[in-house]
CSV table of C-alpha atoms in Angstrom, one decimal:
chain,number,residue,atom,x,y,z
A,298,MET,CA,39.0,206.0,-30.6
A,299,LYS,CA,38.8,208.1,-27.5
A,300,ILE,CA,40.2,205.3,-25.5
A,301,LEU,CA,43.1,204.8,-27.9
A,302,SER,CA,43.9,208.5,-27.8
A,303,ILE,CA,44.0,208.6,-24.1
A,304,LEU,CA,46.2,205.5,-23.8
A,305,GLY,CA,48.5,206.8,-26.4
A,306,ALA,CA,48.9,210.1,-24.6
A,307,LEU,CA,49.6,208.3,-21.4
A,308,VAL,CA,52.4,206.3,-23.0
A,309,ILE,CA,54.0,209.3,-24.7
A,310,ALA,CA,53.8,211.3,-21.5
A,311,SER,CA,55.7,208.5,-19.7
A,312,LEU,CA,58.6,208.6,-22.2
A,313,PRO,CA,60.6,211.4,-20.4
A,314,VAL,CA,60.9,209.3,-17.3
A,315,MET,CA,62.2,206.2,-19.2
A,316,PRO,CA,65.8,205.2,-18.8
A,317,VAL,CA,68.6,207.0,-20.7
A,318,TRP,CA,68.6,204.3,-23.4
A,319,ALA,CA,65.3,205.7,-24.7
A,320,GLU,CA,67.2,208.8,-26.0
A,321,ASN,CA,69.0,206.6,-28.6
A,322,MET,CA,65.8,205.1,-29.9
A,323,THR,CA,64.7,205.9,-33.5
A,324,PRO,CA,61.2,207.3,-34.1
A,325,GLU,CA,60.2,203.8,-35.5
A,326,ASP,CA,61.3,202.1,-32.3
A,327,ILE,CA,59.3,204.6,-30.2
A,328,GLN,CA,56.2,204.1,-32.4
A,329,ARG,CA,56.4,200.3,-32.1
A,330,MET,CA,56.8,200.5,-28.3
A,331,VAL,CA,53.8,202.8,-28.1
A,332,ASP,CA,51.6,200.5,-30.3
A,333,GLU,CA,52.5,197.5,-28.1
A,334,ALA,CA,51.7,199.3,-24.9
A,335,VAL,CA,48.4,200.6,-26.3
A,336,ASN,CA,47.3,197.2,-27.4
A,337,LYS,CA,48.1,195.7,-24.1
A,338,ARG,CA,46.2,198.3,-22.2
A,339,LEU,CA,43.3,198.0,-24.6
A,340,GLN,CA,43.0,194.2,-24.1
A,341,GLU,CA,43.0,194.6,-20.3
A,342,HIS,CA,40.3,197.3,-20.6
A,343,GLU,CA,38.0,195.2,-22.8
A,344,ARG,CA,38.4,192.1,-20.6
A,345,ARG,CA,37.2,194.2,-17.5
A,346,GLU,CA,34.4,195.7,-19.5
A,347,GLY,CA,33.2,192.3,-20.8
A,348,THR,CA,33.2,190.8,-17.3
A,349,MET,CA,31.1,193.6,-15.9
A,350,GLU,CA,28.5,193.6,-18.7
A,351,ARG,CA,28.2,189.8,-19.0
A,352,LYS,CA,25.0,188.4,-17.4
A,353,GLU,CA,25.3,185.8,-14.6
A,354,ASP,CA,23.9,183.0,-16.7
A,355,GLU,CA,26.2,183.6,-19.6
A,356,PRO,CA,29.4,181.5,-19.9
A,357,PRO,CA,32.7,183.2,-19.9
A,358,PRO,CA,34.4,184.0,-23.2
A,359,ALA,CA,36.2,181.1,-24.8
A,360,GLY,CA,39.8,180.7,-23.5
A,361,VAL,CA,39.2,182.9,-20.4
A,362,GLN,CA,39.8,181.2,-17.1
A,363,TYR,CA,41.0,182.5,-13.8
A,364,PRO,CA,43.0,181.3,-12.0
A,365,THR,CA,44.9,179.1,-14.6
A,366,PRO,CA,45.0,175.5,-13.4
A,367,THR,CA,48.1,173.3,-13.4
A,368,GLY,CA,48.2,169.5,-13.7
A,369,PRO,CA,45.6,167.1,-15.1
A,370,ILE,CA,42.0,167.8,-14.2
A,371,THR,CA,42.9,170.4,-11.6
A,372,ASP,CA,40.5,172.9,-13.2
A,373,ILE,CA,37.6,170.7,-11.9
A,374,ARG,CA,38.0,172.3,-8.5
A,375,VAL,CA,39.7,175.6,-9.3
A,376,GLU,CA,37.1,178.2,-9.8
A,377,ARG,CA,38.0,181.2,-7.7
A,378,LYS,CA,41.2,183.0,-6.9
A,379,GLY,CA,42.9,181.4,-4.0
A,380,GLU,CA,40.7,178.2,-4.1
A,381,GLU,CA,43.6,176.2,-5.5
A,382,LYS,CA,45.4,176.7,-2.1
A,383,VAL,CA,42.5,175.2,0.0
A,384,PRO,CA,43.4,171.7,1.2
A,385,LEU,CA,41.1,169.0,0.0
A,386,GLY,CA,38.6,167.9,2.6
A,387,PHE,CA,35.6,169.5,4.3
A,388,GLY,CA,37.1,172.9,3.5
A,389,SER,CA,36.4,172.1,-0.2
A,390,THR,CA,33.2,173.7,-1.6
A,391,GLY,CA,30.8,172.6,-4.3
A,392,SER,CA,28.2,169.9,-4.9
A,393,GLY,CA,28.5,167.6,-7.9
A,394,LYS,CA,32.2,168.3,-8.2
A,395,LEU,CA,33.0,167.2,-4.6
A,396,VAL,CA,33.5,163.6,-5.8
A,397,TYR,CA,36.7,164.9,-7.5
A,398,ALA,CA,38.1,166.2,-4.2
A,399,LYS,CA,40.9,163.6,-4.2
A,400,PRO,CA,44.6,164.4,-4.1
A,401,PHE,CA,45.5,161.9,-6.8
A,402,VAL,CA,43.3,163.8,-9.3
A,403,SER,CA,45.8,166.6,-9.5
A,404,ALA,CA,48.9,164.6,-8.4
A,405,PRO,CA,48.6,160.9,-9.6
A,406,LYS,CA,50.8,158.5,-7.7
A,407,ALA,CA,49.5,155.0,-8.4
A,408,ILE,CA,50.6,152.4,-10.9
A,409,ILE,CA,48.2,149.7,-12.2
A,410,GLY,CA,49.3,146.4,-13.6
A,411,GLY,CA,48.4,142.8,-13.0
A,412,TYR,CA,48.3,139.4,-14.6
A,413,VAL,CA,45.8,137.1,-16.4
A,414,ASP,CA,45.7,133.5,-17.4
A,415,ALA,CA,43.5,131.1,-19.5
A,416,MET,CA,43.7,127.4,-19.7
A,417,TYR,CA,42.3,124.1,-21.1
A,418,ASN,CA,42.4,120.7,-19.5
A,419,ASN,CA,41.7,117.2,-20.9
A,420,LEU,CA,41.7,114.6,-18.1
A,421,ALA,CA,40.6,111.0,-17.7
A,422,ARG,CA,38.9,112.0,-14.5
A,423,GLN,CA,38.5,115.2,-12.4
A,424,ASN,CA,41.3,115.9,-9.9
A,425,LEU,CA,42.1,118.2,-7.0
A,426,ASP,CA,42.5,121.4,-9.1
A,427,ASN,CA,40.3,120.6,-12.0
A,428,PRO,CA,36.7,119.5,-11.2
A,429,SER,CA,35.8,119.1,-14.9
A,430,ARG,CA,37.4,116.5,-17.2
A,431,HIS,CA,37.3,118.6,-20.4
A,432,SER,CA,37.1,122.3,-19.9
A,433,PHE,CA,38.3,125.7,-20.9
A,434,GLY,CA,38.8,128.0,-18.0
A,435,GLN,CA,39.8,131.6,-17.3
A,436,GLN,CA,41.1,131.0,-13.9
A,437,ARG,CA,42.4,134.4,-12.8
A,438,LEU,CA,42.3,138.0,-13.6
A,439,VAL,CA,44.4,139.9,-11.0
A,440,PRO,CA,44.8,143.7,-11.1
A,441,PHE,CA,47.7,145.0,-9.0
A,442,ILE,CA,47.9,148.6,-7.6
A,443,TYR,CA,51.1,150.2,-6.3
A,444,ALA,CA,51.7,153.7,-5.1
A,445,ASP,CA,54.6,155.8,-3.9
A,446,ILE,CA,52.9,158.1,-1.4
A,447,THR,CA,56.2,159.5,-0.1
A,448,ASP,CA,59.8,158.4,0.2
A,449,HIS,CA,58.8,156.4,3.3
A,450,VAL,CA,55.1,155.5,2.7
A,451,LYS,CA,54.2,152.9,0.1
A,452,PHE,CA,50.9,151.2,-0.7
A,453,ALA,CA,50.2,147.9,-2.6
A,454,ALA,CA,47.1,145.9,-3.3
A,455,GLU,CA,46.1,142.9,-5.4
A,456,LEU,CA,42.5,142.0,-6.4
A,457,GLU,CA,41.6,138.5,-7.7
A,458,PHE,CA,38.7,137.7,-10.0
A,459,GLU,CA,38.7,134.0,-10.1
A,460,ARG,CA,36.8,131.9,-12.6
A,461,GLY,CA,34.7,134.8,-13.8
A,462,GLY,CA,34.0,136.4,-10.4
A,463,THR,CA,31.0,136.2,-8.2
A,464,ASN,CA,28.6,136.6,-11.1
A,465,ALA,CA,29.8,133.6,-12.9
A,466,PRO,CA,26.9,131.7,-14.5
A,467,GLN,CA,27.5,128.6,-12.3
A,468,GLY,CA,27.0,130.6,-9.2
A,469,THR,CA,29.6,129.4,-6.7
A,470,ASP,CA,32.3,128.7,-9.3
A,471,GLY,CA,33.8,132.2,-9.2
A,472,SER,CA,35.0,134.6,-6.5
A,473,MET,CA,36.3,138.1,-6.1
A,474,THR,CA,38.8,138.7,-3.4
A,475,VAL,CA,41.3,141.3,-2.1
A,476,GLU,CA,44.4,139.1,-1.8
A,477,PHE,CA,46.4,141.8,-0.1
A,478,ALA,CA,46.2,145.5,0.6
A,479,PHE,CA,48.8,147.0,2.9
A,480,ILE,CA,50.6,150.2,3.8
A,481,ASP,CA,54.4,150.1,4.3
A,482,TYR,CA,56.4,152.6,6.3
A,483,LEU,CA,60.1,152.4,5.4
A,484,PHE,CA,62.5,153.2,8.2
A,485,ASP,CA,65.6,151.4,7.0
A,486,GLU,CA,66.5,148.4,4.8
A,487,THR,CA,66.9,146.3,8.0
A,488,ILE,CA,63.5,147.1,9.5
A,489,ASN,CA,60.2,148.4,8.0
A,490,ALA,CA,56.6,148.4,9.2
A,491,ARG,CA,53.6,146.9,7.3
A,492,ALA,CA,49.9,146.8,8.1
A,493,GLY,CA,46.7,145.7,6.3
A,494,ILE,CA,45.7,142.5,4.6
A,495,LEU,CA,48.9,140.5,4.4
A,496,LEU,CA,50.0,137.4,2.5
A,497,MET,CA,51.1,134.9,5.1
A,498,PRO,CA,54.9,134.2,4.7
A,499,VAL,CA,54.5,130.4,5.3
A,500,GLY,CA,56.6,128.8,2.6
A,501,LYS,CA,57.7,130.7,-0.5
A,502,PHE,CA,54.9,129.7,-2.9
A,503,ASN,CA,52.3,131.7,-1.1
A,504,LEU,CA,54.3,134.8,-1.6
A,505,LEU,CA,55.1,134.1,-5.3
A,506,HIS,CA,52.0,132.4,-6.6
A,507,ASP,CA,51.4,134.4,-9.8
A,508,SER,CA,50.5,132.3,-12.9
A,509,PRO,CA,53.1,134.0,-15.3
A,510,LEU,CA,55.8,133.4,-12.7
A,511,ASN,CA,55.3,129.7,-12.3
A,512,ASP,CA,56.4,127.1,-14.9
A,513,LEU,CA,53.5,124.6,-14.4
A,514,VAL,CA,49.7,125.1,-14.7
A,515,ASP,CA,48.5,123.8,-11.4
A,516,ARG,CA,49.9,125.0,-8.0
A,517,PRO,CA,51.7,122.5,-5.7
A,518,MET,CA,49.2,120.5,-3.6
A,519,VAL,CA,51.1,121.1,-0.4
A,520,SER,CA,50.7,124.8,-1.0
A,521,ARG,CA,47.0,124.5,-1.4
A,522,ILE,CA,46.0,122.0,1.3
A,523,VAL,CA,48.5,122.1,4.2
A,524,ILE,CA,49.4,125.7,3.5
A,525,PRO,CA,46.1,127.1,2.3
A,526,SER,CA,47.4,129.3,-0.6
A,527,THR,CA,46.4,131.9,-1.5
A,528,TRP,CA,46.5,132.7,2.2
A,529,PHE,CA,46.0,136.2,3.5
A,530,GLN,CA,44.9,137.7,6.9
A,531,ALA,CA,44.6,141.1,8.5
A,532,GLY,CA,47.4,142.1,10.7
A,533,ALA,CA,50.6,144.2,11.2
A,534,GLY,CA,54.3,143.7,11.7
A,535,GLY,CA,57.6,144.2,10.0
A,536,TYR,CA,60.2,143.0,7.5
A,537,GLY,CA,63.7,143.8,6.5
A,538,THR,CA,67.1,142.6,5.1
A,539,PHE,CA,70.5,142.2,6.6
A,540,TYR,CA,73.8,141.5,4.8
A,541,PRO,CA,76.1,139.3,7.0
A,542,SER,CA,78.8,139.4,4.4
A,543,SER,CA,79.5,140.8,0.9
A,544,GLN,CA,78.0,137.7,-0.7
A,545,SER,CA,75.2,136.7,1.8
A,546,LYS,CA,71.8,138.1,2.6
A,547,LEU,CA,69.3,137.4,5.3
A,548,ASP,CA,65.6,138.4,4.9
A,549,TRP,CA,62.9,138.3,7.6
A,550,GLU,CA,59.2,138.9,8.1
A,551,LEU,CA,57.2,138.8,11.3
A,552,TYR,CA,53.5,139.7,11.8
A,553,ALA,CA,50.6,139.4,14.3
A,554,VAL,CA,47.4,138.6,12.5
A,555,ASN,CA,43.7,137.7,13.3
A,556,GLY,CA,44.3,134.0,12.7
A,557,MET,CA,42.4,130.9,11.7
A,558,SER,CA,38.9,130.1,13.0
A,559,GLN,CA,37.0,126.9,13.3
A,560,THR,CA,33.8,128.9,13.0
A,561,ALA,CA,34.9,130.0,9.6
A,562,GLY,CA,35.4,126.4,8.5
A,563,ALA,CA,36.3,123.3,10.5
A,564,ILE,CA,39.7,121.7,10.1
A,565,THR,CA,38.9,118.4,8.5
A,566,ASP,CA,41.0,116.0,6.4
A,567,GLN,CA,40.1,118.1,3.4
A,568,GLY,CA,42.9,120.4,4.5
A,569,THR,CA,43.3,123.8,6.2
A,570,ARG,CA,41.7,126.0,3.5
A,571,GLY,CA,38.3,126.1,5.1
A,572,ALA,CA,39.7,127.6,8.4
A,573,ARG,CA,41.5,130.6,6.9
A,574,GLY,CA,39.5,133.0,9.1
A,575,SER,CA,38.2,136.6,8.6
A,576,VAL,CA,40.0,139.8,7.6
A,577,SER,CA,37.2,141.9,9.0
A,578,ARG,CA,37.4,140.7,12.6
A,579,ASP,CA,39.1,138.2,14.9
A,580,ARG,CA,36.5,135.6,15.5
A,581,ASP,CA,38.4,134.0,18.4
A,582,ASP,CA,39.9,137.2,20.0
A,583,SER,CA,43.3,135.6,19.9
A,584,LYS,CA,46.2,136.7,17.7
A,585,ALA,CA,48.3,134.4,15.6
A,586,VAL,CA,52.0,134.9,15.0
A,587,VAL,CA,53.6,134.2,11.6
A,588,GLY,CA,57.1,134.7,10.2
A,589,ARG,CA,59.7,133.6,7.8
A,590,VAL,CA,63.5,133.9,7.7
A,591,ALA,CA,65.4,133.3,4.4
A,592,PHE,CA,69.1,133.0,4.1
A,593,SER,CA,71.0,133.3,0.8
A,594,PRO,CA,74.7,132.5,1.3
A,595,MET,CA,75.4,133.5,-2.3
A,596,LEU,CA,73.6,134.4,-5.5
A,597,GLY,CA,71.4,131.5,-6.7
A,598,ILE,CA,71.0,129.8,-3.4
A,599,GLU,CA,68.3,130.4,-0.8
A,600,VAL,CA,67.0,128.3,2.1
A,601,ALA,CA,64.1,129.5,4.2
A,602,GLY,CA,62.2,128.4,7.3
A,603,SER,CA,58.8,129.7,8.3
A,604,GLY,CA,56.1,129.1,10.9
A,605,TYR,CA,52.6,130.0,12.0
A,606,HIS,CA,51.0,129.4,15.4
A,607,ASP,CA,47.4,130.2,16.4
A,608,VAL,CA,44.5,129.3,18.7
A,609,TYR,CA,41.9,128.4,16.1
A,610,LYS,CA,39.1,127.7,18.7
A,611,GLN,CA,38.7,129.0,22.2
A,612,GLU,CA,38.5,126.9,25.3
A,613,SER,CA,35.0,126.0,26.4
A,614,VAL,CA,33.4,124.3,29.4
A,615,THR,CA,33.5,120.9,27.7
A,616,ALA,CA,36.7,121.2,25.6
A,617,ASP,CA,40.2,122.6,25.7
A,618,ALA,CA,41.4,125.3,23.3
A,619,GLY,CA,42.4,124.1,19.9
A,620,ARG,CA,45.8,125.1,18.5
A,621,ILE,CA,47.4,124.8,15.1
A,622,SER,CA,51.0,125.2,14.1
A,623,ILE,CA,52.3,125.1,10.6
A,624,PHE,CA,56.0,124.9,9.8
A,625,ALA,CA,57.5,125.1,6.3
A,626,LEU,CA,60.9,124.7,4.7
A,627,ASP,CA,61.5,126.0,1.2
A,628,TRP,CA,64.6,126.1,-1.0
A,629,THR,CA,65.8,127.5,-4.3
A,630,LEU,CA,69.0,126.4,-6.0
A,631,GLN,CA,70.1,127.8,-9.3
A,632,ARG,CA,73.2,127.0,-11.4
A,633,GLY,CA,73.4,128.1,-15.0
A,634,PRO,CA,70.3,126.8,-16.9
A,635,PHE,CA,69.4,124.4,-14.0
A,636,GLU,CA,67.0,125.2,-11.2
A,637,LEU,CA,65.9,123.1,-8.2
A,638,ILE,CA,63.0,124.4,-6.1
A,639,GLY,CA,60.7,122.9,-3.5
A,640,GLU,CA,58.7,123.3,-0.3
A,641,SER,CA,57.8,121.0,2.6
A,642,ALA,CA,55.2,121.7,5.2
A,643,TRP,CA,53.9,120.2,8.4
A,644,ALA,CA,50.8,121.0,10.3
A,645,ARG,CA,50.1,120.1,14.0
A,646,ILE,CA,46.5,120.5,15.2
A,647,SER,CA,45.5,119.9,18.9
A,648,ASN,CA,42.0,119.1,20.4
A,649,ASN,CA,40.5,118.6,16.9
A,650,ASN,CA,37.8,116.2,18.2
A,651,ALA,CA,34.7,118.1,17.3
A,652,THR,CA,34.7,119.6,13.9
A,653,GLY,CA,31.0,120.1,13.7
A,654,VAL,CA,31.0,118.8,10.1
A,655,ALA,CA,28.7,115.9,9.1
A,656,GLY,CA,30.7,112.9,8.2
A,657,SER,CA,33.9,114.4,9.6
A,658,GLY,CA,33.2,114.4,13.4
A,659,ILE,CA,36.9,113.9,14.3
A,660,GLY,CA,39.5,116.0,12.5
A,661,PRO,CA,43.2,115.2,11.9
A,662,GLY,CA,45.9,115.8,14.3
A,663,SER,CA,48.7,116.3,11.8
A,664,MET,CA,49.2,116.9,8.0
A,665,GLN,CA,52.3,116.8,5.9
A,666,GLY,CA,53.2,117.5,2.2
A,667,TYR,CA,56.0,118.5,-0.1
A,668,TYR,CA,57.0,119.1,-3.7
A,669,ILE,CA,60.3,119.1,-5.4
A,670,GLN,CA,60.7,120.6,-8.9
A,671,GLY,CA,63.5,120.7,-11.4
A,672,ASN,CA,63.7,123.2,-14.3
A,673,TYR,CA,66.0,123.4,-17.3
A,674,HIS,CA,66.0,126.6,-19.3
A,675,PHE,CA,67.2,126.5,-23.0
A,676,MET,CA,66.8,128.3,-26.3
A,677,PRO,CA,67.8,126.6,-29.5
A,678,GLU,CA,69.9,128.9,-31.7
A,679,PHE,CA,68.3,127.5,-34.9
A,680,LEU,CA,64.9,128.8,-33.9
A,681,LYS,CA,66.2,132.4,-33.5
A,682,LYS,CA,67.7,132.2,-37.0
A,683,TRP,CA,64.6,130.5,-38.5
A,684,ALA,CA,62.0,133.0,-37.0
A,685,PRO,CA,63.9,135.9,-35.3
A,686,SER,CA,60.7,137.9,-34.8
A,687,HIS,CA,59.2,135.2,-32.6
A,688,PHE,CA,62.4,133.7,-31.0
A,689,THR,CA,64.7,136.4,-29.6
A,690,ASP,CA,67.4,136.7,-27.1
A,691,ALA,CA,64.7,137.4,-24.5
A,692,SER,CA,62.9,134.1,-25.3
A,693,THR,CA,63.4,130.8,-23.5
A,694,PHE,CA,62.0,127.3,-23.2
A,695,THR,CA,61.8,125.5,-19.9
A,696,ALA,CA,61.5,121.7,-19.4
A,697,VAL,CA,60.0,120.9,-16.0
A,698,VAL,CA,59.4,117.9,-13.8
A,699,ARG,CA,57.7,118.0,-10.4
A,700,TRP,CA,57.0,115.3,-7.9
A,701,GLU,CA,54.7,116.0,-5.0
A,702,GLN,CA,52.9,114.2,-2.1
A,703,VAL,CA,50.4,115.3,0.5
A,704,ASP,CA,48.7,113.5,3.4
A,705,THR,CA,46.1,115.4,5.4
A,706,ASP,CA,45.9,112.8,8.2
A,707,THR,CA,49.3,111.3,8.9
A,708,ASP,CA,48.0,109.7,12.2
A,709,ASP,CA,44.9,108.1,10.4
A,710,ARG,CA,42.6,109.6,13.0
A,711,THR,CA,39.8,110.1,10.5
A,712,ARG,CA,39.5,106.5,9.3
A,713,ASN,CA,37.4,105.5,12.4
A,714,PRO,CA,33.8,106.4,13.4
A,715,PRO,CA,32.2,108.8,13.8
A,716,ASN,CA,33.7,109.7,10.4
A,717,THR,CA,32.0,108.3,7.4
A,718,PHE,CA,34.8,109.5,5.2
A,719,GLY,CA,38.5,109.1,6.1
A,720,ASN,CA,41.9,110.3,5.0
A,721,ARG,CA,40.6,111.9,1.9
A,722,ARG,CA,43.7,113.8,1.0
A,723,GLU,CA,46.4,111.1,0.6
A,724,LEU,CA,47.6,112.2,-2.9
A,725,ASP,CA,50.6,111.8,-5.2
A,726,ARG,CA,51.2,113.7,-8.4
A,727,LEU,CA,53.8,113.7,-11.1
A,728,THR,CA,53.9,116.5,-13.6
A,729,LEU,CA,56.0,116.8,-16.8
A,730,GLY,CA,55.9,120.1,-18.5
A,731,LEU,CA,57.3,122.2,-21.3
A,732,ASN,CA,56.7,125.9,-21.6
A,733,PHE,CA,57.8,128.8,-23.9
A,734,ARG,CA,58.3,132.4,-22.9
A,735,PRO,CA,58.6,134.8,-25.8
A,736,ILE,CA,59.6,137.3,-23.1
A,737,GLU,CA,60.0,136.7,-19.4
A,738,ASP,CA,56.6,138.1,-18.5
A,739,THR,CA,54.6,135.9,-20.8
A,740,VAL,CA,54.4,132.1,-20.8
A,741,PHE,CA,52.6,129.3,-22.7
A,742,LYS,CA,52.6,126.0,-20.7
A,743,PHE,CA,52.0,122.4,-21.8
A,744,ASP,CA,51.8,119.9,-19.0
A,745,TRP,CA,51.1,116.2,-18.6
A,746,GLN,CA,49.9,115.2,-15.2
A,747,PHE,CA,49.6,111.8,-13.4
A,748,ASN,CA,47.5,111.8,-10.2
A,749,THR,CA,47.0,109.1,-7.6
A,750,GLN,CA,44.7,108.9,-4.6
A,751,LYS,CA,46.1,106.3,-2.2
A,752,ASN,CA,43.0,105.9,-0.1
A,753,ALA,CA,41.4,102.8,-1.4
A,754,LEU,CA,37.9,104.0,-0.5
A,755,GLY,CA,38.2,106.8,-2.9
A,756,LEU,CA,35.6,108.8,-1.1
A,757,VAL,CA,35.6,112.6,-1.7
A,758,ASN,CA,33.1,115.0,-0.3
A,759,ALA,CA,31.7,117.5,-2.8
A,760,THR,CA,33.2,120.8,-1.7
A,761,GLY,CA,33.8,123.4,-4.4
A,762,ASP,CA,37.0,122.5,-6.3
A,763,MET,CA,37.8,119.5,-4.0
A,764,GLY,CA,36.1,117.0,-6.3
A,765,ASN,CA,32.8,115.2,-6.6
A,766,SER,CA,31.1,112.8,-4.1
A,767,ASN,CA,32.2,109.2,-4.2
A,768,SER,CA,34.7,109.8,-7.0
A,769,PRO,CA,38.5,109.5,-6.6
A,770,MET,CA,40.7,112.5,-7.6
A,771,ASP,CA,43.1,110.5,-9.8
A,772,GLY,CA,42.5,112.0,-13.2
A,773,ASP,CA,45.5,111.9,-15.6
A,774,GLY,CA,45.8,114.0,-18.7
A,775,PHE,CA,47.2,117.2,-20.2
A,776,LEU,CA,46.7,120.9,-19.4
A,777,VAL,CA,47.5,124.0,-21.4
A,778,GLN,CA,47.7,127.5,-20.1
A,779,ALA,CA,48.6,131.0,-21.3
A,780,ALA,CA,49.5,133.6,-18.7
A,781,THR,CA,51.0,137.1,-18.9
A,782,TYR,CA,51.7,140.2,-16.8
A,783,PHE,CA,50.3,143.4,-18.1
C-alpha cells in the first residue's frame, strides 16, 4: 500500500506539467489515467524485485525472457542483452548449444525436394540394366537441396541412395553418392561461374536423368556405357545463355575437371564407367576439359554438341600417355503431341594397350552408340468424363518407342589374345512403352523390352550390374516402374 500511495502521489504531482489538453479532462478520465500509470509502475517494480530475490539456480518466471528473440529457434543462442548482435562463429559463447550456431537456424534459406522410384521386372534372362530375371527393386531415392544464399550466390546438391544404399543386405548391390554439389555465382545471364562436384555436360541425358522425367524404365545404353551416366567430377567453370534473335537461344557450359583415371578402373570393352575418376583428388595431375553448346532456333527444337578430352593415364618409361575423347550429339524435336529425342556418342581412346585387368589385357580404341526415341502424348476425353478425379486436364498418357545400339569395340581390338573375353558390349535394344502421368511430376511406366547381344561368344564378365559370367545379356520381357518428384 505504501508503494501504491507513493506512485499515485508521483503521478498526481506530474499533472500540472501535462499538456493543456489535460485541463479539459473529467475527473473520471484523470482517475483512469492515474490507475494505468500506477499499474505500469507497479509491474516494473515487482519484476525488478523478483529478479534480485531469485536464487541463481531458480528458473525465471514463466513468460519472462530478455531480450525477446525473433525468428524460428533464435532463442537458442539469445540469452543476454546484445548477444543477438554477435556474429556466429568463434565469437559465439556456450557449450552444448554451440551446435546451433548456424546462420540457417534463424534465417532458413534451403529448399529440400527430390525424387523416388520403384520397379518390377520379369525377363527371360538378365540384361545390362537388370541382373535379376524376376525382381522388385527400389532403384533410387534422390534428395535434392537448393538454396538462394544471395541474389548472386546459389547452391544446389543431389544425393543418391541406389538400391537400398551401402547397407543393403546384398552388400555391394547398393550405393550412396553425392551426384552433384556446387556453388554458382551469377554475374549475368550470358556468363556465370560454377564450382564443386559437377554433372558432366556430355550429351543431354546425363543432365536430365531423373526417373520421373524420363518416359521409359531403363536408361539408354549409350548414356550408361559410352557416356558413363550418371557422370560427375570435381571442377570449376562457367555457363550462360545468349539470344541471337527474338526466337532463338544459345546455351553453353565449359568446365575444367579432375578427369578420368585408369587407376580408378581400366577402360575395357565393358565401357567407360569404371574409369570415372575421383572427386577428392586428381589421380593423374592433369585436368580434363568438358563442354556443351546447345542451339534452339525456335521453341520445340534443340540441337546440341558436346565433348570431353582428358589424359586418363600419364606417360611412363615404357608407355606413352593415354588419352580419351568423347563426343556427343543430342537432339530434341517437339511438334504438338509428337516428340523425337535422341543422342549419339563416340569415344576415342589412345594407347590403351595395358589395362591391367585379367582377361582384358588390351582395351578398345573406340566406342560408339546411339538411341532414337519417339513419344506421342495423348489423353482420351472419355476417361476424364468417366473418372474425373483420376483423369484431369493435367493428366496424360505417352506411347513410346526407342531403338538403340552400342558397340564398345568398334575396331575389334579386344577379340584377340591376350584377351580371353572380347567385344562384350555389342548390344541392340528395342523398347515399347506406355506410361500414365496423373500429373506431370508423377509417372507409372509399362515397358516391353527386346535385347540382343551380337557377340556370338556371349561371354560377359561378372561386374556388378553388368551381368553374370558366361551368360549373354539378351533377356526380353516387361518392366513396370512408378516414379515421382516430391
